[in-house]
Amino acid sequence: AQSVTQLGSHVSVSEGALVLLRCNYSSSVPPYLFWYVQYPNQGLQLLLKYTSAATLVKGINGFEAEFKKSETSFHLTKPSAHMSDAAEYFCAVGGIQGAQKLVFGQGTRLTINP
Amino acid sequence: EPEVTQTPSHQVTQMGQEVILRCVPISNHLYFYWYRQILGQKVEFLVSFYNNEISEKSEIFDDQFSVERPDGSNFTLKIRSTKLEDSAMYFCASQAAGATDTQYFGPGTRLTVL
């Protein structure tokens, strides 16, 4: 079975500050890992994904995440927050074969203070 | 850029009524999914569909739920007799082929059961 834990349901940072959203996973098989973003009244948009290639993954909008197997973590970072980054962020884990059920974390709401 | 579309954006129904939620996946995608998000909770997997049959379903996806791809383009989720607890945002997703491919999500249908 697979599961995801996102530490912190709400994170607030100042514009220009570092963004760090935490995600830990549990998986009995090698996982694929994803970060999705959800803007108000919109669907889920993929930010980045780890599919067993490079452990440091770069995504859209300046976000990146590092897969750390020893820590079972896949934390999302961005060096400098922008007002437009305010949204809900979801970490998800999926299998590596065939139809890929995604298991999502609870989500982290990111607020950017001016 | 191709996108997944869903109709309607909001559906209000009476308890016990049947509802059909519609999705148009991205053309040439092979895997299709339904997820739901109850207000304030995490996104949950309902069902995956490949090669005209269900690949996997969650415990939520009981006999009241069914999926169909009636005409090769639409992908529908039917709830036969809605319950109050079916009120949620329902997301459709499609995926090109293998597990490394991105699942693209639609904007969702908000179902309200009264």
JSON list of C-alpha atoms in Angstrom, two decimals:
[
{"chain": "A", "resi": 1, "resn": "ALA", "atom": "CA", "xyz": [0.00, 0.00, 0.00]},
{"chain": "A", "resi": 2, "resn": "GLN", "atom": "CA", "xyz": [1.09, 3.56, -0.64]},
{"chain": "A", "resi": 3, "resn": "SER", "atom": "CA", "xyz": [0.49, 6.70, 1.38]},
{"chain": "A", "resi": 4, "resn": "VAL", "atom": "CA", "xyz": [1.59, 10.32, 1.51]},
{"chain": "A", "resi": 5, "resn": "THR", "atom": "CA", "xyz": [1.93, 12.70, 4.42]},
{"chain": "A", "resi": 6, "resn": "GLN", "atom": "CA", "xyz": [2.23, 16.42, 3.88]},
{"chain": "A", "resi": 7, "resn": "LEU", "atom": "CA", "xyz": [3.47, 18.24, 6.94]},
{"chain": "A", "resi": 8, "resn": "GLY", "atom": "CA", "xyz": [1.66, 21.51, 7.41]},
{"chain": "A", "resi": 9, "resn": "SER", "atom": "CA", "xyz": [-1.80, 22.12, 6.02]},
{"chain": "A", "resi": 10, "resn": "HIS", "atom": "CA", "xyz": [-1.01, 25.84, 5.77]},
{"chain": "A", "resi": 11, "resn": "VAL", "atom": "CA", "xyz": [2.32, 27.49, 4.98]},
{"chain": "A", "resi": 12, "resn": "SER", "atom": "CA", "xyz": [2.78, 31.24, 4.83]},
{"chain": "A", "resi": 13, "resn": "VAL", "atom": "CA", "xyz": [5.89, 32.93, 3.46]},
{"chain": "A", "resi": 14, "resn": "SER", "atom": "CA", "xyz": [6.84, 36.44, 2.44]},
{"chain": "A", "resi": 15, "resn": "GLU", "atom": "CA", "xyz": [7.25, 37.36, -1.20]},
{"chain": "A", "resi": 16, "resn": "GLY", "atom": "CA", "xyz": [10.86, 36.65, -2.18]},
{"chain": "A", "resi": 17, "resn": "ALA", "atom": "CA", "xyz": [11.40, 34.12, 0.61]},
{"chain": "A", "resi": 18, "resn": "LEU", "atom": "CA", "xyz": [12.20, 30.44, 0.27]},
{"chain": "A", "resi": 19, "resn": "VAL", "atom": "CA", "xyz": [9.25, 28.11, -0.18]},
{"chain": "A", "resi": 20, "resn": "LEU", "atom": "CA", "xyz": [9.53, 24.66, 1.40]},
{"chain": "A", "resi": 21, "resn": "LEU", "atom": "CA", "xyz": [6.59, 22.26, 1.30]},
{"chain": "A", "resi": 22, "resn": "ARG", "atom": "CA", "xyz": [7.18, 18.91, 2.94]},
{"chain": "A", "resi": 23, "resn": "CYS", "atom": "CA", "xyz": [6.11, 15.52, 1.66]},
{"chain": "A", "resi": 24, "resn": "ASN", "atom": "CA", "xyz": [6.90, 12.08, 3.03]},
{"chain": "A", "resi": 25, "resn": "TYR", "atom": "CA", "xyz": [5.72, 8.91, 1.37]},
{"chain": "A", "resi": 26, "resn": "SER", "atom": "CA", "xyz": [5.32, 5.26, 2.16]},
{"chain": "A", "resi": 27, "resn": "SER", "atom": "CA", "xyz": [5.48, 2.65, -0.55]},
{"chain": "A", "resi": 28, "resn": "SER", "atom": "CA", "xyz": [6.17, -1.07, -0.66]},
{"chain": "A", "resi": 29, "resn": "VAL", "atom": "CA", "xyz": [7.40, -0.76, -4.25]},
{"chain": "A", "resi": 30, "resn": "PRO", "atom": "CA", "xyz": [9.68, 1.79, -5.94]},
{"chain": "A", "resi": 31, "resn": "PRO", "atom": "CA", "xyz": [7.48, 4.85, -6.24]},
{"chain": "A", "resi": 32, "resn": "TYR", "atom": "CA", "xyz": [6.85, 7.51, -8.77]},
{"chain": "A", "resi": 33, "resn": "LEU", "atom": "CA", "xyz": [6.26, 10.84, -7.03]},
{"chain": "A", "resi": 34, "resn": "PHE", "atom": "CA", "xyz": [4.42, 13.95, -8.12]},
{"chain": "A", "resi": 35, "resn": "TRP", "atom": "CA", "xyz": [3.61, 17.46, -7.05]},
{"chain": "A", "resi": 36, "resn": "TYR", "atom": "CA", "xyz": [0.41, 19.02, -8.34]},
{"chain": "A", "resi": 37, "resn": "VAL", "atom": "CA", "xyz": [-0.84, 22.57, -7.85]},
{"chain": "A", "resi": 38, "resn": "GLN", "atom": "CA", "xyz": [-4.47, 23.65, -7.67]},
{"chain": "A", "resi": 39, "resn": "TYR", "atom": "CA", "xyz": [-5.41, 27.27, -8.16]},
{"chain": "A", "resi": 40, "resn": "PRO", "atom": "CA", "xyz": [-8.83, 28.41, -6.97]},
{"chain": "A", "resi": 41, "resn": "ASN", "atom": "CA", "xyz": [-11.69, 26.92, -9.01]},
{"chain": "A", "resi": 42, "resn": "GLN", "atom": "CA", "xyz": [-9.30, 25.05, -11.28]},
{"chain": "A", "resi": 43, "resn": "GLY", "atom": "CA", "xyz": [-8.18, 21.47, -11.73]},
{"chain": "A", "resi": 44, "resn": "LEU", "atom": "CA", "xyz": [-4.88, 19.93, -10.74]},
{"chain": "A", "resi": 45, "resn": "GLN", "atom": "CA", "xyz": [-1.82, 20.95, -12.73]},
{"chain": "A", "resi": 46, "resn": "LEU", "atom": "CA", "xyz": [1.40, 18.94, -12.66]},
{"chain": "A", "resi": 47, "resn": "LEU", "atom": "CA", "xyz": [4.36, 20.87, -11.27]},
{"chain": "A", "resi": 48, "resn": "LEU", "atom": "CA", "xyz": [6.94, 18.12, -11.50]},
{"chain": "A", "resi": 49, "resn": "LYS", "atom": "CA", "xyz": [7.43, 14.38, -11.24]},
{"chain": "A", "resi": 50, "resn": "TYR", "atom": "CA", "xyz": [10.04, 11.87, -10.19]},
{"chain": "A", "resi": 51, "resn": "THR", "atom": "CA", "xyz": [10.11, 8.69, -12.29]},
{"chain": "A", "resi": 52, "resn": "SER", "atom": "CA", "xyz": [13.39, 7.09, -11.15]},
{"chain": "A", "resi": 53, "resn": "ALA", "atom": "CA", "xyz": [15.74, 9.16, -13.27]},
{"chain": "A", "resi": 54, "resn": "ALA", "atom": "CA", "xyz": [17.51, 12.13, -11.64]},
{"chain": "A", "resi": 55, "resn": "THR", "atom": "CA", "xyz": [16.73, 12.52, -7.95]},
{"chain": "A", "resi": 56, "resn": "LEU", "atom": "CA", "xyz": [16.61, 16.31, -8.23]},
{"chain": "A", "resi": 57, "resn": "VAL", "atom": "CA", "xyz": [13.66, 17.20, -10.38]},
{"chain": "A", "resi": 58, "resn": "LYS", "atom": "CA", "xyz": [12.98, 20.61, -11.83]},
{"chain": "A", "resi": 59, "resn": "GLY", "atom": "CA", "xyz": [9.45, 21.66, -12.65]},
{"chain": "A", "resi": 60, "resn": "ILE", "atom": "CA", "xyz": [7.47, 24.59, -13.90]},
{"chain": "A", "resi": 61, "resn": "ASN", "atom": "CA", "xyz": [7.39, 28.06, -12.33]},
{"chain": "A", "resi": 62, "resn": "GLY", "atom": "CA", "xyz": [10.83, 27.65, -10.72]},
{"chain": "A", "resi": 63, "resn": "PHE", "atom": "CA", "xyz": [9.88, 24.77, -8.42]},
{"chain": "A", "resi": 64, "resn": "GLU", "atom": "CA", "xyz": [12.07, 21.76, -7.79]},
{"chain": "A", "resi": 65, "resn": "ALA", "atom": "CA", "xyz": [11.97, 18.69, -5.57]},
{"chain": "A", "resi": 66, "resn": "GLU", "atom": "CA", "xyz": [14.52, 16.15, -4.43]},
{"chain": "A", "resi": 67, "resn": "PHE", "atom": "CA", "xyz": [13.77, 12.46, -4.01]},
{"chain": "A", "resi": 68, "resn": "LYS", "atom": "CA", "xyz": [15.51, 11.13, -0.90]},
{"chain": "A", "resi": 69, "resn": "LYS", "atom": "CA", "xyz": [14.96, 7.41, -0.56]},
{"chain": "A", "resi": 70, "resn": "SER", "atom": "CA", "xyz": [16.69, 7.17, 2.84]},
{"chain": "A", "resi": 71, "resn": "GLU", "atom": "CA", "xyz": [14.31, 9.78, 4.24]},
{"chain": "A", "resi": 72, "resn": "THR", "atom": "CA", "xyz": [11.29, 8.69, 2.17]},
{"chain": "A", "resi": 73, "resn": "SER", "atom": "CA", "xyz": [10.83, 12.34, 1.31]},
{"chain": "A", "resi": 74, "resn": "PHE", "atom": "CA", "xyz": [10.05, 14.44, -1.74]},
{"chain": "A", "resi": 75, "resn": "HIS", "atom": "CA", "xyz": [10.00, 18.01, -0.50]},
{"chain": "A", "resi": 76, "resn": "LEU", "atom": "CA", "xyz": [9.08, 20.86, -2.85]},
{"chain": "A", "resi": 77, "resn": "THR", "atom": "CA", "xyz": [11.15, 24.04, -2.88]},
{"chain": "A", "resi": 78, "resn": "LYS", "atom": "CA", "xyz": [11.35, 27.36, -4.65]},
{"chain": "A", "resi": 79, "resn": "PRO", "atom": "CA", "xyz": [14.13, 29.84, -3.87]},
{"chain": "A", "resi": 80, "resn": "SER", "atom": "CA", "xyz": [12.02, 32.97, -4.13]},
{"chain": "A", "resi": 81, "resn": "ALA", "atom": "CA", "xyz": [8.26, 33.06, -3.65]},
{"chain": "A", "resi": 82, "resn": "HIS", "atom": "CA", "xyz": [6.04, 35.08, -5.94]},
{"chain": "A", "resi": 83, "resn": "MET", "atom": "CA", "xyz": [2.53, 36.27, -5.23]},
{"chain": "A", "resi": 84, "resn": "SER", "atom": "CA", "xyz": [1.25, 34.08, -8.06]},
{"chain": "A", "resi": 85, "resn": "ASP", "atom": "CA", "xyz": [2.47, 30.96, -6.20]},
{"chain": "A", "resi": 86, "resn": "ALA", "atom": "CA", "xyz": [-0.43, 31.22, -3.76]},
{"chain": "A", "resi": 87, "resn": "ALA", "atom": "CA", "xyz": [-2.38, 27.98, -4.25]},
{"chain": "A", "resi": 88, "resn": "GLU", "atom": "CA", "xyz": [-3.00, 24.50, -2.83]},
{"chain": "A", "resi": 89, "resn": "TYR", "atom": "CA", "xyz": [-0.18, 22.02, -3.40]},
{"chain": "A", "resi": 90, "resn": "PHE", "atom": "CA", "xyz": [-0.62, 18.27, -3.43]},
{"chain": "A", "resi": 91, "resn": "CYS", "atom": "CA", "xyz": [2.03, 15.60, -3.23]},
{"chain": "A", "resi": 92, "resn": "ALA", "atom": "CA", "xyz": [1.11, 12.23, -4.72]},
{"chain": "A", "resi": 93, "resn": "VAL", "atom": "CA", "xyz": [2.63, 8.79, -5.07]},
{"chain": "A", "resi": 94, "resn": "GLY", "atom": "CA", "xyz": [1.92, 6.34, -7.86]},
{"chain": "A", "resi": 95, "resn": "GLY", "atom": "CA", "xyz": [2.97, 2.95, -9.07]},
{"chain": "A", "resi": 96, "resn": "ILE", "atom": "CA", "xyz": [5.35, 2.31, -11.92]},
{"chain": "A", "resi": 97, "resn": "GLN", "atom": "CA", "xyz": [3.32, 0.01, -14.09]},
{"chain": "A", "resi": 98, "resn": "GLY", "atom": "CA", "xyz": [0.24, 0.33, -16.20]},
{"chain": "A", "resi": 99, "resn": "ALA", "atom": "CA", "xyz": [-2.77, 2.28, -15.01]},
{"chain": "A", "resi": 100, "resn": "GLN", "atom": "CA", "xyz": [-1.39, 4.41, -12.29]},
{"chain": "A", "resi": 101, "resn": "LYS", "atom": "CA", "xyz": [-3.60, 5.13, -9.31]},
{"chain": "A", "resi": 102, "resn": "LEU", "atom": "CA", "xyz": [-2.33, 8.27, -7.61]},
{"chain": "A", "resi": 103, "resn": "VAL", "atom": "CA", "xyz": [-2.49, 8.48, -3.83]},
{"chain": "A", "resi": 104, "resn": "PHE", "atom": "CA", "xyz": [-2.57, 12.09, -2.68]},
{"chain": "A", "resi": 105, "resn": "GLY", "atom": "CA", "xyz": [-1.56, 13.82, 0.49]},
{"chain": "A", "resi": 106, "resn": "GLN", "atom": "CA", "xyz": [-3.89, 16.17, 2.34]},
{"chain": "A", "resi": 107, "resn": "GLY", "atom": "CA", "xyz": [-2.56, 19.21, 0.55]},
{"chain": "A", "resi": 108, "resn": "THR", "atom": "CA", "xyz": [-0.76, 22.33, 1.73]},
{"chain": "A", "resi": 109, "resn": "ARG", "atom": "CA", "xyz": [-2.24, 25.75, 1.23]},
{"chain": "A", "resi": 110, "resn": "LEU", "atom": "CA", "xyz": [0.53, 28.23, 0.43]},
{"chain": "A", "resi": 111, "resn": "THR", "atom": "CA", "xyz": [-0.06, 31.88, 1.25]},
{"chain": "A", "resi": 112, "resn": "ILE", "atom": "CA", "xyz": [2.33, 34.59, 0.08]},
{"chain": "A", "resi": 113, "resn": "ASN", "atom": "CA", "xyz": [2.57, 37.76, 2.14]},
{"chain": "A", "resi": 114, "resn": "PRO", "atom": "CA", "xyz": [3.53, 41.00, 0.36]},
{"chain": "B", "resi": 1, "resn": "GLU", "atom": "CA", "xyz": [-2.44, 22.76, -25.68]},
{"chain": "B", "resi": 2, "resn": "PRO", "atom": "CA", "xyz": [-4.83, 19.82, -25.39]},
{"chain": "B", "resi": 3, "resn": "GLU", "atom": "CA", "xyz": [-6.82, 19.66, -22.17]},
{"chain": "B", "resi": 4, "resn": "VAL", "atom": "CA", "xyz": [-9.29, 17.48, -20.37]},
{"chain": "B", "resi": 5, "resn": "THR", "atom": "CA", "xyz": [-12.76, 18.98, -20.21]},
{"chain": "B", "resi": 6, "resn": "GLN", "atom": "CA", "xyz": [-15.62, 18.13, -17.86]},
{"chain": "B", "resi": 7, "resn": "THR", "atom": "CA", "xyz": [-19.32, 18.92, -17.87]},
{"chain": "B", "resi": 8, "resn": "PRO", "atom": "CA", "xyz": [-21.22, 20.21, -16.07]},
{"chain": "B", "resi": 9, "resn": "SER", "atom": "CA", "xyz": [-19.07, 22.39, -13.86]},
{"chain": "B", "resi": 10, "resn": "HIS", "atom": "CA", "xyz": [-21.68, 22.18, -11.11]},
{"chain": "B", "resi": 11, "resn": "GLN", "atom": "CA", "xyz": [-24.49, 19.66, -10.66]},
{"chain": "B", "resi": 12, "resn": "VAL", "atom": "CA", "xyz": [-27.14, 19.86, -7.98]},
{"chain": "B", "resi": 13, "resn": "THR", "atom": "CA", "xyz": [-29.34, 16.81, -7.45]},
{"chain": "B", "resi": 14, "resn": "GLN", "atom": "CA", "xyz": [-31.74, 15.32, -4.96]},
{"chain": "B", "resi": 15, "resn": "MET", "atom": "CA", "xyz": [-30.74, 12.34, -2.88]},
{"chain": "B", "resi": 16, "resn": "GLY", "atom": "CA", "xyz": [-31.63, 9.10, -4.62]},
{"chain": "B", "resi": 17, "resn": "GLN", "atom": "CA", "xyz": [-31.40, 10.56, -8.12]},
{"chain": "B", "resi": 18, "resn": "GLU", "atom": "CA", "xyz": [-29.04, 9.33, -10.80]},
{"chain": "B", "resi": 19, "resn": "VAL", "atom": "CA", "xyz": [-26.31, 11.62, -12.10]},
{"chain": "B", "resi": 20, "resn": "ILE", "atom": "CA", "xyz": [-23.91, 11.31, -14.99]},
{"chain": "B", "resi": 21, "resn": "LEU", "atom": "CA", "xyz": [-20.71, 13.27, -14.97]},
{"chain": "B", "resi": 22, "resn": "ARG", "atom": "CA", "xyz": [-19.04, 13.72, -18.33]},
{"chain": "B", "resi": 23, "resn": "CYS", "atom": "CA", "xyz": [-15.42, 14.03, -19.32]},
{"chain": "B", "resi": 24, "resn": "VAL", "atom": "CA", "xyz": [-13.66, 14.43, -22.64]},
{"chain": "B", "resi": 25, "resn": "PRO", "atom": "CA", "xyz": [-10.10, 13.15, -22.22]},
{"chain": "B", "resi": 26, "resn": "ILE", "atom": "CA", "xyz": [-7.18, 14.25, -24.33]},
{"chain": "B", "resi": 27, "resn": "SER", "atom": "CA", "xyz": [-7.28, 12.66, -27.74]},
{"chain": "B", "resi": 28, "resn": "ASN", "atom": "CA", "xyz": [-5.06, 9.58, -28.15]},
{"chain": "B", "resi": 29, "resn": "HIS", "atom": "CA", "xyz": [-4.74, 9.04, -24.41]},
{"chain": "B", "resi": 30, "resn": "LEU", "atom": "CA", "xyz": [-5.20, 5.45, -23.32]},
{"chain": "B", "resi": 31, "resn": "TYR", "atom": "CA", "xyz": [-5.74, 5.56, -19.56]},
{"chain": "B", "resi": 32, "resn": "PHE", "atom": "CA", "xyz": [-8.62, 7.29, -17.86]},
{"chain": "B", "resi": 33, "resn": "TYR", "atom": "CA", "xyz": [-9.35, 8.00, -14.22]},
{"chain": "B", "resi": 34, "resn": "TRP", "atom": "CA", "xyz": [-11.91, 9.42, -11.86]},
{"chain": "B", "resi": 35, "resn": "TYR", "atom": "CA", "xyz": [-10.99, 10.98, -8.55]},
{"chain": "B", "resi": 36, "resn": "ARG", "atom": "CA", "xyz": [-13.05, 12.87, -6.03]},
{"chain": "B", "resi": 37, "resn": "GLN", "atom": "CA", "xyz": [-12.34, 15.48, -3.40]},
{"chain": "B", "resi": 38, "resn": "ILE", "atom": "CA", "xyz": [-14.79, 15.98, -0.57]},
{"chain": "B", "resi": 39, "resn": "LEU", "atom": "CA", "xyz": [-14.63, 19.56, 0.68]},
{"chain": "B", "resi": 40, "resn": "GLY", "atom": "CA", "xyz": [-11.66, 20.00, 2.97]},
{"chain": "B", "resi": 41, "resn": "GLN", "atom": "CA", "xyz": [-10.32, 16.51, 2.37]},
{"chain": "B", "resi": 42, "resn": "LYS", "atom": "CA", "xyz": [-7.70, 14.92, 0.17]},
{"chain": "B", "resi": 43, "resn": "VAL", "atom": "CA", "xyz": [-8.15, 13.91, -3.45]},
{"chain": "B", "resi": 44, "resn": "GLU", "atom": "CA", "xyz": [-9.17, 10.23, -3.54]},
{"chain": "B", "resi": 45, "resn": "PHE", "atom": "CA", "xyz": [-8.85, 7.72, -6.35]},
{"chain": "B", "resi": 46, "resn": "LEU", "atom": "CA", "xyz": [-12.10, 6.16, -7.52]},
{"chain": "B", "resi": 47, "resn": "VAL", "atom": "CA", "xyz": [-11.39, 4.13, -10.64]},
{"chain": "B", "resi": 48, "resn": "SER", "atom": "CA", "xyz": [-9.00, 3.62, -13.53]},
{"chain": "B", "resi": 49, "resn": "PHE", "atom": "CA", "xyz": [-10.06, 2.51, -17.01]},
{"chain": "B", "resi": 50, "resn": "TYR", "atom": "CA", "xyz": [-7.98, 1.04, -19.82]},
{"chain": "B", "resi": 51, "resn": "ASN", "atom": "CA", "xyz": [-8.76, -0.87, -22.97]},
{"chain": "B", "resi": 52, "resn": "ASN", "atom": "CA", "xyz": [-12.49, -0.48, -22.36]},
{"chain": "B", "resi": 53, "resn": "GLU", "atom": "CA", "xyz": [-12.50, -2.02, -18.94]},
{"chain": "B", "resi": 54, "resn": "ILE", "atom": "CA", "xyz": [-11.89, -1.10, -15.34]},
{"chain": "B", "resi": 55, "resn": "SER", "atom": "CA", "xyz": [-8.25, -1.63, -14.34]},
{"chain": "B", "resi": 56, "resn": "GLU", "atom": "CA", "xyz": [-8.62, -0.86, -10.67]},
{"chain": "B", "resi": 57, "resn": "LYS", "atom": "CA", "xyz": [-11.26, 0.57, -8.37]},
{"chain": "B", "resi": 58, "resn": "SER", "atom": "CA", "xyz": [-11.23, 1.79, -4.81]},
{"chain": "B", "resi": 59, "resn": "GLU", "atom": "CA", "xyz": [-13.50, 0.67, -2.00]},
{"chain": "B", "resi": 60, "resn": "ILE", "atom": "CA", "xyz": [-15.44, 3.88, -2.55]},
{"chain": "B", "resi": 61, "resn": "PHE", "atom": "CA", "xyz": [-16.41, 2.71, -6.04]},
{"chain": "B", "resi": 62, "resn": "ASP", "atom": "CA", "xyz": [-19.25, 0.40, -5.05]},
{"chain": "B", "resi": 63, "resn": "ASP", "atom": "CA", "xyz": [-22.19, -0.91, -7.07]},
{"chain": "B", "resi": 64, "resn": "GLN", "atom": "CA", "xyz": [-23.74, 2.55, -7.18]},
{"chain": "B", "resi": 65, "resn": "PHE", "atom": "CA", "xyz": [-20.91, 3.76, -9.42]},
{"chain": "B", "resi": 66, "resn": "SER", "atom": "CA", "xyz": [-20.19, 2.86, -13.02]},
{"chain": "B", "resi": 67, "resn": "VAL", "atom": "CA", "xyz": [-17.98, 4.18, -15.79]},
{"chain": "B", "resi": 68, "resn": "GLU", "atom": "CA", "xyz": [-18.33, 4.08, -19.54]},
{"chain": "B", "resi": 69, "resn": "ARG", "atom": "CA", "xyz": [-16.58, 5.22, -22.66]},
{"chain": "B", "resi": 70, "resn": "PRO", "atom": "CA", "xyz": [-19.62, 5.10, -24.91]},
{"chain": "B", "resi": 71, "resn": "ASP", "atom": "CA", "xyz": [-18.35, 6.65, -28.10]},
{"chain": "B", "resi": 72, "resn": "GLY", "atom": "CA", "xyz": [-14.57, 6.58, -28.00]},
{"chain": "B", "resi": 73, "resn": "SER", "atom": "CA", "xyz": [-14.28, 10.19, -26.89]},
{"chain": "B", "resi": 74, "resn": "ASN", "atom": "CA", "xyz": [-16.43, 10.76, -23.81]},
{"chain": "B", "resi": 75, "resn": "PHE", "atom": "CA", "xyz": [-15.70, 9.10, -20.48]},
{"chain": "B", "resi": 76, "resn": "THR", "atom": "CA", "xyz": [-18.57, 9.12, -18.03]},
{"chain": "B", "resi": 77, "resn": "LEU", "atom": "CA", "xyz": [-19.09, 8.45, -14.35]},
{"chain": "B", "resi": 78, "resn": "LYS", "atom": "CA", "xyz": [-22.59, 7.44, -13.32]},
{"chain": "B", "resi": 79, "resn": "ILE", "atom": "CA", "xyz": [-23.89, 7.41, -9.79]},
{"chain": "B", "resi": 80, "resn": "ARG", "atom": "CA", "xyz": [-27.13, 5.44, -9.75]},
{"chain": "B", "resi": 81, "resn": "SER", "atom": "CA", "xyz": [-28.70, 6.61, -6.51]},
{"chain": "B", "resi": 82, "resn": "THR", "atom": "CA", "xyz": [-26.90, 9.56, -5.00]},
{"chain": "B", "resi": 83, "resn": "LYS", "atom": "CA", "xyz": [-26.35, 9.92, -1.28]},
{"chain": "B", "resi": 84, "resn": "LEU", "atom": "CA", "xyz": [-25.58, 13.05, 0.71]},
{"chain": "B", "resi": 85, "resn": "GLU", "atom": "CA", "xyz": [-22.03, 11.82, 1.20]},
{"chain": "B", "resi": 86, "resn": "ASP", "atom": "CA", "xyz": [-21.48, 11.76, -2.57]},
{"chain": "B", "resi": 87, "resn": "SER", "atom": "CA", "xyz": [-21.29, 15.55, -2.50]},
{"chain": "B", "resi": 88, "resn": "ALA", "atom": "CA", "xyz": [-17.77, 16.34, -3.68]},
{"chain": "B", "resi": 89, "resn": "MET", "atom": "CA", "xyz": [-15.66, 17.67, -6.52]},
{"chain": "B", "resi": 90, "resn": "TYR", "atom": "CA", "xyz": [-15.15, 14.95, -9.10]},
{"chain": "B", "resi": 91, "resn": "PHE", "atom": "CA", "xyz": [-12.05, 15.09, -11.28]},
{"chain": "B", "resi": 92, "resn": "CYS", "atom": "CA", "xyz": [-11.44, 13.22, -14.48]},
{"chain": "B", "resi": 93, "resn": "ALA", "atom": "CA", "xyz": [-7.88, 12.55, -15.63]},
{"chain": "B", "resi": 94, "resn": "SER", "atom": "CA", "xyz": [-6.30, 11.02, -18.70]},
{"chain": "B", "resi": 95, "resn": "GLN", "atom": "CA", "xyz": [-2.85, 9.67, -19.38]},
{"chain": "B", "resi": 96, "resn": "ALA", "atom": "CA", "xyz": [-1.12, 8.95, -22.65]},
{"chain": "B", "resi": 97, "resn": "ALA", "atom": "CA", "xyz": [0.37, 5.52, -22.10]},
{"chain": "B", "resi": 98, "resn": "GLY", "atom": "CA", "xyz": [2.88, 4.33, -19.53]},
{"chain": "B", "resi": 99, "resn": "ALA", "atom": "CA", "xyz": [3.19, 5.12, -15.87]},
{"chain": "B", "resi": 100, "resn": "THR", "atom": "CA", "xyz": [5.87, 7.74, -16.53]},
{"chain": "B", "resi": 101, "resn": "ASP", "atom": "CA", "xyz": [3.40, 9.81, -18.48]},
{"chain": "B", "resi": 102, "resn": "THR", "atom": "CA", "xyz": [1.60, 12.65, -16.79]},
{"chain": "B", "resi": 103, "resn": "GLN", "atom": "CA", "xyz": [-2.00, 12.36, -15.69]},
{"chain": "B", "resi": 104, "resn": "TYR", "atom": "CA", "xyz": [-3.78, 15.46, -16.95]},
{"chain": "B", "resi": 105, "resn": "PHE", "atom": "CA", "xyz": [-6.71, 16.55, -14.83]},
{"chain": "B", "resi": 106, "resn": "GLY", "atom": "CA", "xyz": [-9.88, 18.28, -15.85]},
{"chain": "B", "resi": 107, "resn": "PRO", "atom": "CA", "xyz": [-11.30, 21.28, -13.97]},
{"chain": "B", "resi": 108, "resn": "GLY", "atom": "CA", "xyz": [-13.74, 19.13, -12.06]},
{"chain": "B", "resi": 109, "resn": "THR", "atom": "CA", "xyz": [-17.49, 18.85, -11.56]},
{"chain": "B", "resi": 110, "resn": "ARG", "atom": "CA", "xyz": [-18.85, 19.97, -8.23]},
{"chain": "B", "resi": 111, "resn": "LEU", "atom": "CA", "xyz": [-21.68, 17.62, -7.25]},
{"chain": "B", "resi": 112, "resn": "THR", "atom": "CA", "xyz": [-24.06, 18.77, -4.56]},
{"chain": "B", "resi": 113, "resn": "VAL", "atom": "CA", "xyz": [-26.57, 16.23, -3.25]},
{"chain": "B", "resi": 114, "resn": "LEU", "atom": "CA", "xyz": [-29.50, 17.70, -1.32]}
]
